[in-house]
Amino acid sequence: MNEQQRKEQAQIKQVDAADRKSGQEKPLSEKTSADFAKYFETTYEPPNLNKARKRGRDKVNVHYDFAIPEDMERIGEGKKFLIRTYGCQMNEHDTEVMAGILTEMGYESTSDTNEADIILLNTCAIRENAENKVFGEIGHLKPLKLEKPDLILGVCGCMSQEESVVNRILKKHQHVDLIFGTHNIHRLPHLVKEAMFGKEKIVEVWSKEGDVIENLPKARKGKIKAWVNIMYGCDKFCTYCIVPMTRGKERSRRPEDIVQEVRHLAAQGYQEVTLLGQNVNAYGKDFDDITYGLGDLMNDIHKIDIPRVRFTTSHPRDFDDRLIEVLAKGGNLLDHIHLPVQSGSSEILKKMNRKYTREEYLELVRKIREAMPNATLTTDIIVGFPNETEEQFEETMTLVEEVGFEAAYTFIYSPREGTPAARKKDDVPEEVKKKRLYRLNELVNKQSAESMKTYQYQKVKVLVEGESKKDPDVLAGYTEKNKLVNFKGPKSAIGSIVEVEITEAKTWSLNGVMVENTVEVN
Ligand code: SAM
Ligand code: SF4
């Protein structure tokens, strides 16, 4: 989308009450998607998965001109906002951006729904149960909205990019005031203004691509670890996945903007950054003026004085030798690599459109281990992809053992409307899928427990994040390999990297004691 289109789309036309009446020949409950599309025409363009799938070759524009409009700068004074976040780190970080924008508009954050003047649900569309949770929450908030009609209730994030979801909200959840998509976050001040002063529901979702908007404010959660987006969108189109449609095409931030952001975070005292993208290994592929990939970016970030640098999520297909070579330099580049495999069967991987085979994945693991012998690998796995056979599932089990994953996010396949896999007939009963998931989880737990045991009586470096949720007298933090450690130590250690001796290894965490002379690691 170019700047001209962006400006044009910025003009939300409201439907006034008279227009609305003339469009309501049918009762709301009988309206179909087509009826709502008519309604959309006068307000905005409806989200459209087909359109989202069609990638333009338009140049990605980077904008540095974000500003809160003057008349909105103090509109939130004396008011509060609450953003509830569902899903992945990308959503967590989008929430930080929205919180930054609202803070610049004068709003304060609250965790109490009763106190809030704006409630935003930043949603996830990846699996059906994620969506169900959001619809449950929309329902729970209805009495509050009826009691406080001035409350602005908004739904944003990936679910808002789905036409069926928007239709369902418009049809059944009339108390929602505002729906906006993942490409429309920078429009938040305007959308809030429309919701505040307009009479009509505000819906603004752009189906295609999106640009890169650079100078958005961020209210980061905490002062120790920070997320840094390096790219947006995904062009991989795995057949089960909704993300390429909800997040638009792959577009990378300019290296200088990322390096500057990381430097700034280092100067503020942050100890760890995680570089974010749906497929970070595709970083830079969309640049037409420079040849610069994730390996080059990591090499530049390696030189910045920040103790820990992570990245997520990697796609095995684009994980190149240059990146391995740079990661092997170590230093602040941590050798914990999250490398989603999804399945151990080449046939299933083909059906998933993952573009690598079991053998190619294992070869990549071999290369990583050769360059970084102590590297820890974790993964994502989907069980019960349509028509997955028992043998194919067994191949996943043997791959998990062969690689020796120390942790895995495991999921039962969830059909997502608009994706190719969702159109497939599936002969695997849900009970069978659940049993497979159970067996896989048993194996992953066993491997995790075994890896934890190797830390017994060892000293590890822990970035101390705060008090343990279970016991305020215990501190908690993560090792370089992302293992959770609980230990007794002084509160003054929070925010720094300290040495802890491990006294007890559990399945998913370690217990220990802080070593007297703590170390700052750079
Ligand atoms: N981009 C990353 C990648 O390629 O691995 C992952 C992004 S996705 C937000 C996180 C994980 O959700 C995926 O790795 C996959 O295991 C899981 N996932 C995505 N779509 C799914 C679906 N339809 N059903 C079940 N799990 C799904
Ligand atoms: Fe989804 Fe595949 Fe893209 Fe990951 S790489 S976000 S699983 S389409």
Coordinates of C-alpha atoms and ligand atoms in Angstrom, one line a residue:
M1 CA 0.0 0.0 0.0
N2 CA 1.4 3.4 -1.0
E3 CA 1.2 6.6 1.0
Q4 CA -1.6 7.9 -1.2
Q5 CA -3.7 4.8 -0.6
R6 CA -2.9 5.0 3.1
K7 CA -4.1 8.6 3.3
E8 CA -7.2 7.8 1.3
Q9 CA -8.0 4.8 3.5
A10 CA -7.5 7.0 6.5
Q11 CA -10.8 8.7 5.7
I12 CA -13.3 6.5 7.6
K13 CA -16.7 7.3 6.4
Q14 CA -19.3 6.8 9.0
V15 CA -22.7 5.5 8.4
D16 CA -25.2 7.7 10.1
A17 CA -28.4 6.4 11.7
A18 CA -30.5 7.1 8.6
D19 CA -28.2 5.1 6.3
R20 CA -28.3 2.3 8.7
K21 CA -32.1 2.1 8.8
S22 CA -32.4 2.0 5.1
G23 CA -29.9 -1.0 5.0
Q24 CA -31.9 -2.9 7.6
E25 CA -34.7 -4.5 5.6
K26 CA -33.7 -7.9 7.2
P27 CA -33.5 -8.6 10.9
L28 CA -29.8 -8.6 11.9
S29 CA -29.8 -12.3 12.8
E30 CA -30.7 -13.2 9.2
K31 CA -28.0 -11.1 7.6
T32 CA -25.3 -12.8 5.6
S33 CA -21.7 -11.9 4.8
A34 CA -23.0 -10.2 1.5
D35 CA -25.3 -8.0 3.5
F36 CA -22.5 -6.9 5.7
A37 CA -20.2 -6.3 2.7
K38 CA -22.8 -3.8 1.5
Y39 CA -22.6 -2.1 4.9
F40 CA -18.8 -2.3 4.7
E41 CA -18.8 -0.5 1.4
T42 CA -19.9 2.7 3.0
T43 CA -17.5 2.4 5.9
Y44 CA -14.5 0.5 4.8
E45 CA -13.3 -2.5 2.8
P46 CA -14.2 -5.8 4.5
P47 CA -11.4 -8.2 5.4
N48 CA -11.0 -10.7 2.6
L49 CA -8.8 -13.8 2.9
N50 CA -8.6 -14.2 -0.9
K51 CA -7.4 -10.7 -1.4
A52 CA -5.0 -11.1 1.4
R53 CA -3.5 -14.2 -0.3
K54 CA -2.8 -12.2 -3.5
R55 CA 0.5 -10.6 -3.0
G56 CA 1.3 -7.4 -4.8
R57 CA 4.8 -6.7 -5.9
D58 CA 4.4 -3.1 -4.8
K59 CA 7.4 -1.6 -3.1
V60 CA 7.1 -1.6 0.7
N61 CA 7.1 2.0 1.9
V62 CA 8.7 2.9 5.2
H63 CA 7.1 5.8 7.1
Y64 CA 8.7 7.9 9.7
D65 CA 5.9 10.4 10.0
F66 CA 3.7 8.9 12.8
A67 CA 2.3 11.6 15.1
I68 CA -0.6 11.8 17.5
P69 CA -3.0 14.5 16.0
E70 CA -2.9 17.6 18.1
D71 CA -6.6 17.4 19.1
M72 CA -6.0 13.8 20.4
E73 CA -2.9 14.5 22.5
R74 CA -4.7 15.0 25.8
I75 CA -7.9 13.3 25.1
G76 CA -7.1 10.5 27.4
E77 CA -6.2 12.6 30.4
G78 CA -7.9 11.2 33.6
K79 CA -8.9 8.1 31.7
K80 CA -7.6 4.5 31.6
F81 CA -7.1 1.7 29.1
L82 CA -6.7 -2.1 29.3
I83 CA -5.4 -4.3 26.6
R84 CA -5.9 -8.0 26.8
T85 CA -3.4 -9.9 24.7
Y86 CA -3.9 -13.4 23.2
G87 CA -1.4 -15.4 21.2
C88 CA 2.2 -15.0 20.1
Q89 CA 5.1 -12.6 20.9
M90 CA 4.1 -10.5 17.8
N91 CA 0.8 -9.8 19.5
E92 CA 2.6 -9.0 22.8
H93 CA 4.7 -6.5 21.1
D94 CA 1.8 -5.0 19.2
T95 CA 0.1 -4.5 22.5
E96 CA 3.2 -2.5 23.7
V97 CA 2.8 -0.3 20.6
M98 CA -0.9 0.3 21.2
A99 CA -0.2 1.0 24.9
G100 CA 2.5 3.5 23.8
I101 CA 0.1 5.3 21.5
L102 CA -2.7 5.4 24.1
T103 CA -0.1 6.6 26.7
E104 CA 0.9 9.5 24.4
M105 CA -2.8 10.3 24.1
G106 CA -2.9 10.8 27.9
Y107 CA -4.4 7.5 29.0
E108 CA -3.1 5.5 31.9
S109 CA -3.0 1.7 31.9
T110 CA -5.1 -0.4 34.3
S111 CA -5.6 -4.1 34.9
D112 CA -9.1 -3.6 36.3
T113 CA -11.9 -3.8 33.7
N114 CA -14.2 -1.8 35.9
E115 CA -11.8 1.2 35.8
A116 CA -11.1 1.1 32.1
D117 CA -12.5 3.7 29.6
I118 CA -11.0 1.7 26.7
I119 CA -10.7 -2.1 26.5
L120 CA -9.0 -3.6 23.6
L121 CA -8.8 -7.4 22.9
N122 CA -5.7 -8.1 20.9
T123 CA -6.7 -11.4 19.4
C124 CA -5.1 -14.5 18.0
A125 CA -6.5 -16.6 15.1
I126 CA -4.0 -19.4 14.9
R127 CA -6.3 -22.1 16.4
E128 CA -10.0 -22.4 17.0
N129 CA -9.8 -22.5 20.8
A130 CA -7.9 -19.2 20.7
E131 CA -10.8 -17.6 18.9
N132 CA -13.4 -19.2 21.2
K133 CA -11.6 -17.7 24.2
V134 CA -12.0 -14.2 22.7
F135 CA -15.7 -14.7 21.9
G136 CA -16.1 -15.8 25.5
E137 CA -14.5 -12.6 26.7
I138 CA -16.5 -10.4 24.4
G139 CA -19.6 -12.0 25.9
H140 CA -18.3 -11.4 29.5
L141 CA -17.8 -7.7 28.8
K142 CA -21.3 -7.1 27.6
P143 CA -22.8 -6.3 31.1
L144 CA -20.0 -3.8 31.7
K145 CA -20.6 -2.1 28.4
L146 CA -24.3 -1.8 29.1
E147 CA -23.6 -0.4 32.5
K148 CA -20.9 2.1 31.1
P149 CA -22.1 3.1 27.6
D150 CA -19.1 5.4 27.2
L151 CA -16.7 2.5 27.5
I152 CA -14.9 1.9 24.2
L153 CA -14.7 -1.8 23.5
G154 CA -12.4 -2.8 20.7
V155 CA -11.3 -6.0 19.0
C156 CA -8.0 -6.0 17.1
G157 CA -5.2 -8.4 16.1
C158 CA -5.4 -11.4 13.8
M159 CA -9.1 -12.3 14.3
S160 CA -10.1 -8.9 13.0
Q161 CA -8.5 -9.8 9.7
E162 CA -11.0 -12.6 9.2
E163 CA -14.2 -11.8 7.4
S164 CA -16.2 -14.4 9.2
V165 CA -15.1 -13.1 12.6
V166 CA -16.0 -9.5 11.7
N167 CA -19.4 -10.6 10.5
R168 CA -20.0 -12.6 13.6
I169 CA -19.1 -9.7 15.8
L170 CA -21.4 -7.3 13.8
K171 CA -24.2 -9.8 14.0
K172 CA -24.0 -11.1 17.5
H173 CA -21.9 -8.7 19.5
Q174 CA -23.4 -5.3 18.9
H175 CA -21.8 -4.0 22.1
V176 CA -18.3 -4.0 20.4
D177 CA -17.6 -0.4 19.2
L178 CA -14.4 -0.8 17.3
I179 CA -12.8 -3.5 15.1
F180 CA -9.4 -2.9 13.5
G181 CA -6.8 -5.0 11.9
T182 CA -3.1 -5.7 12.3
H183 CA -2.2 -3.2 9.5
N184 CA -4.2 -0.4 11.2
I185 CA -2.5 -0.1 14.5
H186 CA -0.9 3.3 13.7
R187 CA -4.5 4.6 13.0
L188 CA -5.5 4.0 16.7
P189 CA -5.7 7.7 17.6
H190 CA -8.1 8.4 14.7
L191 CA -10.1 5.2 15.5
V192 CA -10.5 6.1 19.1
K193 CA -11.7 9.6 18.1
E194 CA -14.2 8.1 15.7
A195 CA -15.4 5.7 18.4
M196 CA -15.7 8.5 20.9
F197 CA -17.5 11.0 18.9
G198 CA -19.2 9.0 16.1
K199 CA -22.5 7.4 16.4
E200 CA -21.6 4.3 14.5
K201 CA -19.5 1.2 15.0
I202 CA -16.0 1.7 13.6
V203 CA -14.5 -1.1 11.5
E204 CA -11.2 -0.6 9.8
V205 CA -9.3 -3.5 8.4
W206 CA -7.0 -3.5 5.5
S207 CA -6.7 -6.9 3.8
K208 CA -3.5 -6.5 1.9
E209 CA 0.2 -6.1 2.8
G210 CA 0.7 -3.0 4.8
D211 CA 3.8 -0.8 5.0
V212 CA 6.4 -0.4 7.7
I213 CA 5.6 2.4 10.1
E214 CA 8.8 3.2 12.0
N215 CA 8.4 5.7 14.7
L216 CA 5.5 4.3 16.7
P217 CA 5.7 4.8 20.4
K218 CA 6.1 1.8 22.6
A219 CA 5.2 1.2 26.3
R220 CA 7.4 -1.8 26.9
K221 CA 6.5 -4.3 29.6
G222 CA 9.5 -4.1 32.0
K223 CA 13.0 -2.8 31.7
I224 CA 15.0 -6.0 31.4
K225 CA 13.9 -7.8 28.3
A226 CA 12.6 -6.2 25.1
W227 CA 11.0 -7.4 21.8
V228 CA 12.2 -5.9 18.6
N229 CA 10.3 -6.5 15.4
I230 CA 12.7 -7.1 12.5
M231 CA 10.1 -8.0 9.9
Y232 CA 6.3 -8.3 9.5
G233 CA 4.1 -10.8 7.7
C234 CA 4.8 -14.2 6.1
D235 CA 4.9 -15.4 2.5
K236 CA 5.4 -19.1 3.3
F237 CA 1.8 -20.1 3.1
C238 CA 2.0 -23.4 5.0
T239 CA -1.3 -25.1 4.1
Y240 CA -2.7 -25.1 7.7
C241 CA -1.8 -21.6 8.7
I242 CA -3.9 -18.4 8.7
V243 CA -0.9 -16.0 9.4
P244 CA 0.0 -15.1 5.8
M245 CA -3.6 -13.9 5.4
T246 CA -3.9 -12.0 8.7
R247 CA -0.4 -10.5 8.8
G248 CA 0.2 -9.6 5.2
K249 CA 3.3 -10.1 3.0
E250 CA 6.8 -10.3 4.3
R251 CA 8.4 -6.9 4.8
S252 CA 11.6 -6.2 6.6
R253 CA 12.5 -3.1 8.6
R254 CA 15.6 -1.3 7.4
P255 CA 18.8 -2.6 9.2
E256 CA 19.8 0.9 10.4
D257 CA 16.4 1.3 12.1
I258 CA 16.7 -2.1 13.9
V259 CA 20.3 -1.5 15.0
Q260 CA 19.4 2.0 16.3
E261 CA 16.5 0.5 18.3
V262 CA 18.8 -2.2 19.8
R263 CA 21.5 0.4 20.6
H264 CA 18.9 2.6 22.3
L265 CA 17.6 -0.4 24.4
A266 CA 21.2 -1.2 25.4
A267 CA 21.7 2.4 26.5
Q268 CA 18.6 2.2 28.6
G269 CA 20.0 -0.8 30.4
Y270 CA 18.0 -3.6 28.8
Q271 CA 19.8 -6.9 29.2
E272 CA 18.1 -9.0 26.5
V273 CA 16.5 -8.4 23.1
T274 CA 14.5 -10.9 21.1
L275 CA 14.3 -10.1 17.4
L276 CA 10.8 -10.9 16.2
G277 CA 9.2 -12.0 13.0
Q278 CA 6.9 -14.9 11.8
N279 CA 9.8 -16.2 9.7
V280 CA 12.9 -14.2 10.7
N281 CA 15.1 -16.2 8.3
A282 CA 13.4 -14.5 5.4
Y283 CA 14.7 -11.2 6.8
G284 CA 16.0 -8.9 4.0
K285 CA 14.7 -11.0 1.1
D286 CA 12.3 -8.1 0.1
F287 CA 15.1 -5.5 -0.1
D288 CA 15.7 -4.6 -3.7
D289 CA 18.6 -2.2 -3.1
I290 CA 20.9 -4.1 -0.7
T291 CA 21.9 -7.8 -0.2
Y292 CA 21.5 -8.2 3.5
G293 CA 20.0 -11.1 5.4
L294 CA 19.5 -12.2 9.0
G295 CA 23.1 -13.4 9.3
D296 CA 24.3 -9.9 8.4
L297 CA 21.8 -8.3 10.9
M298 CA 22.9 -10.7 13.7
N299 CA 26.5 -9.8 12.8
D300 CA 25.8 -6.1 13.3
I301 CA 23.8 -6.7 16.5
H302 CA 26.6 -8.9 17.8
K303 CA 28.8 -5.8 18.1
I304 CA 26.3 -3.9 20.3
D305 CA 26.9 -3.9 24.0
I306 CA 23.8 -5.8 25.1
P307 CA 24.3 -9.0 27.0
R308 CA 21.7 -11.3 25.3
V309 CA 20.2 -11.5 21.8
R310 CA 17.6 -14.1 20.8
F311 CA 15.5 -14.4 17.7
T312 CA 12.2 -16.1 16.9
T313 CA 10.7 -17.7 14.9
S314 CA 13.0 -19.5 12.5
H315 CA 11.8 -21.3 9.4
P316 CA 14.2 -24.3 8.6
R317 CA 13.9 -23.6 4.8
D318 CA 15.6 -20.2 5.0
F319 CA 18.1 -21.0 7.7
D320 CA 21.3 -20.4 5.8
D321 CA 25.1 -21.0 6.3
R322 CA 25.8 -17.3 6.8
L323 CA 23.5 -17.3 9.8
I324 CA 25.1 -20.4 11.3
E325 CA 28.6 -18.9 10.8
V326 CA 27.6 -15.7 12.6
L327 CA 25.7 -17.5 15.4
A328 CA 28.8 -19.6 16.0
K329 CA 30.7 -16.4 17.1
G330 CA 28.7 -16.6 20.3
G331 CA 29.1 -13.6 22.6
N332 CA 25.7 -12.1 23.0
L333 CA 24.2 -14.3 20.3
L334 CA 22.7 -17.2 22.4
D335 CA 22.9 -20.7 21.2
H336 CA 19.3 -21.6 21.9
I337 CA 17.5 -22.1 18.6
H338 CA 13.8 -22.5 18.2
L339 CA 13.4 -24.3 15.0
P340 CA 9.8 -25.4 14.3
V341 CA 9.7 -28.7 12.5
Q342 CA 5.9 -29.3 12.5
S343 CA 6.2 -33.0 11.5
G344 CA 8.8 -35.7 11.2
S345 CA 7.3 -37.2 8.0
S346 CA 8.4 -35.9 4.7
E347 CA 5.0 -36.7 3.2
I348 CA 3.2 -34.7 5.8
L349 CA 5.7 -31.9 5.4
K350 CA 5.0 -31.8 1.7
K351 CA 1.3 -31.6 2.4
M352 CA 1.9 -28.8 4.8
N353 CA 3.9 -27.0 2.1
R354 CA 6.9 -26.6 4.5
K355 CA 9.3 -26.9 1.6
Y356 CA 11.8 -29.2 3.4
T357 CA 12.0 -32.9 4.0
R358 CA 12.8 -34.8 7.2
E359 CA 16.3 -35.5 5.9
E360 CA 16.9 -31.8 5.1
Y361 CA 15.8 -30.8 8.5
L362 CA 18.1 -33.3 10.1
E363 CA 21.0 -32.1 7.9
L364 CA 20.3 -28.5 9.1
V365 CA 20.4 -29.7 12.7
R366 CA 23.7 -31.5 12.0
K367 CA 25.2 -28.3 10.6
I368 CA 24.0 -26.2 13.5
R369 CA 25.5 -28.7 16.0
E370 CA 28.7 -28.9 14.1
A371 CA 29.1 -25.1 14.4
M372 CA 27.6 -24.9 17.9
P373 CA 28.2 -28.2 19.7
N374 CA 26.3 -27.0 22.8
A375 CA 23.3 -25.5 21.0
T376 CA 19.9 -26.2 22.5
L377 CA 17.1 -26.9 20.1
T378 CA 13.4 -26.5 20.7
T379 CA 10.5 -26.8 18.2
D380 CA 6.8 -26.6 17.3
I381 CA 4.9 -29.7 16.3
I382 CA 1.4 -30.2 14.9
V383 CA -0.2 -33.7 15.4
G384 CA -3.2 -34.9 13.5
F385 CA -2.7 -33.0 10.3
P386 CA -5.5 -34.3 7.9
N387 CA -5.1 -38.0 7.2
E388 CA -1.9 -38.3 9.2
T389 CA -1.2 -42.1 9.5
E390 CA 0.1 -43.9 12.6
E391 CA 3.4 -44.5 10.7
Q392 CA 3.7 -40.8 9.8
F393 CA 3.1 -39.8 13.5
E394 CA 5.8 -42.4 14.5
E395 CA 8.2 -40.6 12.2
T396 CA 7.5 -37.4 14.3
M397 CA 8.3 -39.3 17.5
T398 CA 11.6 -40.7 16.1
L399 CA 12.6 -37.3 14.8
V400 CA 12.0 -35.7 18.3
E401 CA 14.3 -38.4 19.8
E402 CA 16.9 -38.1 17.1
V403 CA 17.2 -34.3 17.4
G404 CA 16.8 -34.4 21.2
F405 CA 14.6 -31.4 21.5
E406 CA 14.6 -30.0 25.0
A407 CA 11.2 -28.4 24.7
A408 CA 8.4 -28.2 22.2
Y409 CA 5.1 -26.4 21.7
T410 CA 2.8 -29.2 20.6
F411 CA -0.6 -28.7 19.0
I412 CA -3.5 -30.7 17.6
Y413 CA -4.2 -29.5 14.1
S414 CA -7.0 -27.0 14.0
P415 CA -8.7 -26.3 10.7
R416 CA -8.7 -22.6 9.8
E417 CA -11.3 -21.3 7.4
G418 CA -9.7 -20.1 4.1
T419 CA -6.6 -22.3 4.3
P420 CA -6.0 -25.2 1.8
A421 CA -5.7 -27.8 4.6
A422 CA -9.2 -26.9 6.0
R423 CA -10.7 -28.0 2.7
K424 CA -9.3 -31.6 3.0
K425 CA -11.4 -34.4 4.2
D426 CA -9.9 -35.8 7.4
D427 CA -10.2 -39.5 8.4
V428 CA -8.3 -39.2 11.7
P429 CA -10.8 -39.3 14.7
E430 CA -10.3 -36.6 17.3
E431 CA -9.7 -39.2 20.0
V432 CA -6.7 -40.6 18.0
K433 CA -5.3 -37.1 17.6
K434 CA -5.6 -36.5 21.4
K435 CA -3.8 -39.8 22.1
R436 CA -1.0 -38.9 19.7
L437 CA -0.6 -35.5 21.4
Y438 CA -0.5 -37.2 24.8
R439 CA 2.3 -39.6 23.7
L440 CA 4.3 -36.8 22.1
N441 CA 4.0 -34.7 25.2
E442 CA 5.2 -37.6 27.3
L443 CA 8.3 -37.9 25.1
V444 CA 9.0 -34.2 25.2
N445 CA 8.6 -34.0 29.0
K446 CA 11.0 -36.9 29.3
Q447 CA 13.6 -35.2 27.1
S448 CA 13.1 -31.9 28.9
A449 CA 13.6 -33.6 32.3
E450 CA 16.7 -35.4 31.1
S451 CA 18.2 -32.1 29.8
M452 CA 17.4 -30.4 33.1
K453 CA 19.3 -33.1 35.0
T454 CA 22.5 -32.2 33.2
Y455 CA 22.4 -28.9 35.1
Q456 CA 22.4 -30.4 38.6
Y457 CA 25.3 -28.9 40.7
Q458 CA 26.3 -26.8 37.7
K459 CA 26.7 -23.0 37.8
V460 CA 24.5 -21.2 35.3
K461 CA 24.1 -17.5 34.4
V462 CA 20.6 -16.3 35.1
L463 CA 19.0 -13.0 33.9
V464 CA 16.9 -12.2 37.0
E465 CA 13.5 -11.0 36.0
G466 CA 11.7 -10.7 39.3
E467 CA 10.1 -12.6 42.1
S468 CA 8.7 -16.0 41.5
K469 CA 4.9 -16.0 41.0
K470 CA 4.5 -18.7 43.6
D471 CA 6.7 -17.3 46.3
P472 CA 7.8 -13.6 46.7
D473 CA 10.9 -14.7 48.7
V474 CA 12.2 -16.6 45.7
L475 CA 13.7 -14.9 42.6
A476 CA 13.2 -16.2 39.1
G477 CA 15.0 -15.8 35.8
Y478 CA 16.2 -17.5 32.7
T479 CA 19.5 -19.0 31.6
E480 CA 21.1 -18.4 28.2
K481 CA 19.4 -21.6 27.1
N482 CA 16.0 -20.3 28.3
K483 CA 15.7 -22.6 31.3
L484 CA 13.6 -21.2 34.1
V485 CA 15.6 -21.0 37.4
N486 CA 14.1 -20.3 40.8
F487 CA 16.5 -19.3 43.6
K488 CA 16.9 -17.4 46.8
G489 CA 18.8 -14.2 46.4
P490 CA 18.6 -10.5 47.2
K491 CA 16.0 -8.4 45.4
S492 CA 18.8 -6.1 44.3
A493 CA 19.8 -8.9 41.8
I494 CA 16.6 -8.2 39.8
G495 CA 17.6 -6.8 36.4
S496 CA 21.1 -8.2 36.4
I497 CA 22.8 -11.5 35.3
V498 CA 23.9 -13.5 38.2
E499 CA 25.5 -16.9 38.8
V500 CA 23.4 -19.6 40.3
E501 CA 24.3 -23.0 41.4
I502 CA 21.6 -25.6 40.6
T503 CA 20.5 -27.7 43.5
E504 CA 17.5 -29.4 42.0
A505 CA 16.4 -30.2 38.5
K506 CA 12.6 -30.5 37.7
T507 CA 10.9 -31.3 34.4
W508 CA 10.5 -27.7 33.3
S509 CA 12.5 -25.6 35.8
L510 CA 15.6 -25.6 38.0
N511 CA 16.0 -24.6 41.6
G512 CA 19.3 -23.2 42.9
V513 CA 21.2 -20.8 45.2
M514 CA 22.9 -17.6 44.1
V515 CA 26.7 -17.8 44.2
E516 CA 28.0 -15.0 46.5
N517 CA 30.0 -13.0 44.1
T518 CA 27.6 -12.3 41.3
V519 CA 28.8 -11.5 37.8
E520 CA 27.6 -8.9 35.3
V521 CA 28.1 -10.5 31.9
N522 CA 28.7 -8.4 28.8
Ligands
SAM1 N1 6.2 -18.9 11.8 C1 6.4 -19.9 12.7 C2 6.8 -21.2 11.9 O1 6.8 -21.3 10.8 O2 7.1 -22.2 12.6 C3 5.3 -20.2 13.6 C4 4.2 -19.3 13.7 S1 2.7 -19.9 14.4 C5 2.1 -18.4 15.2 C6 3.1 -20.8 15.8 C7 2.8 -22.3 15.7 O3 1.4 -22.5 15.7 C8 3.3 -23.0 14.4 O4 4.6 -23.3 14.4 C9 2.4 -24.2 14.4 O5 3.0 -25.3 15.1 C10 1.1 -23.8 15.1 N2 0.0 -23.7 14.2 C11 -0.2 -22.8 13.1 N3 -1.3 -23.1 12.5 C12 -1.9 -24.1 13.2 C13 -3.1 -24.8 13.0 N4 -4.0 -24.6 12.0 N5 -3.4 -25.8 13.9 C14 -2.5 -26.1 14.9 N6 -1.4 -25.5 15.1 C15 -1.1 -24.5 14.2
SF4_2 FE1 2.4 -19.9 9.4 FE2 4.2 -21.3 8.0 FE3 4.3 -18.6 8.0 FE4 5.0 -19.9 10.1 S1 6.0 -20.0 8.2 S2 3.6 -18.1 10.1 S3 3.5 -21.6 10.1 S4 2.6 -19.8 7.1

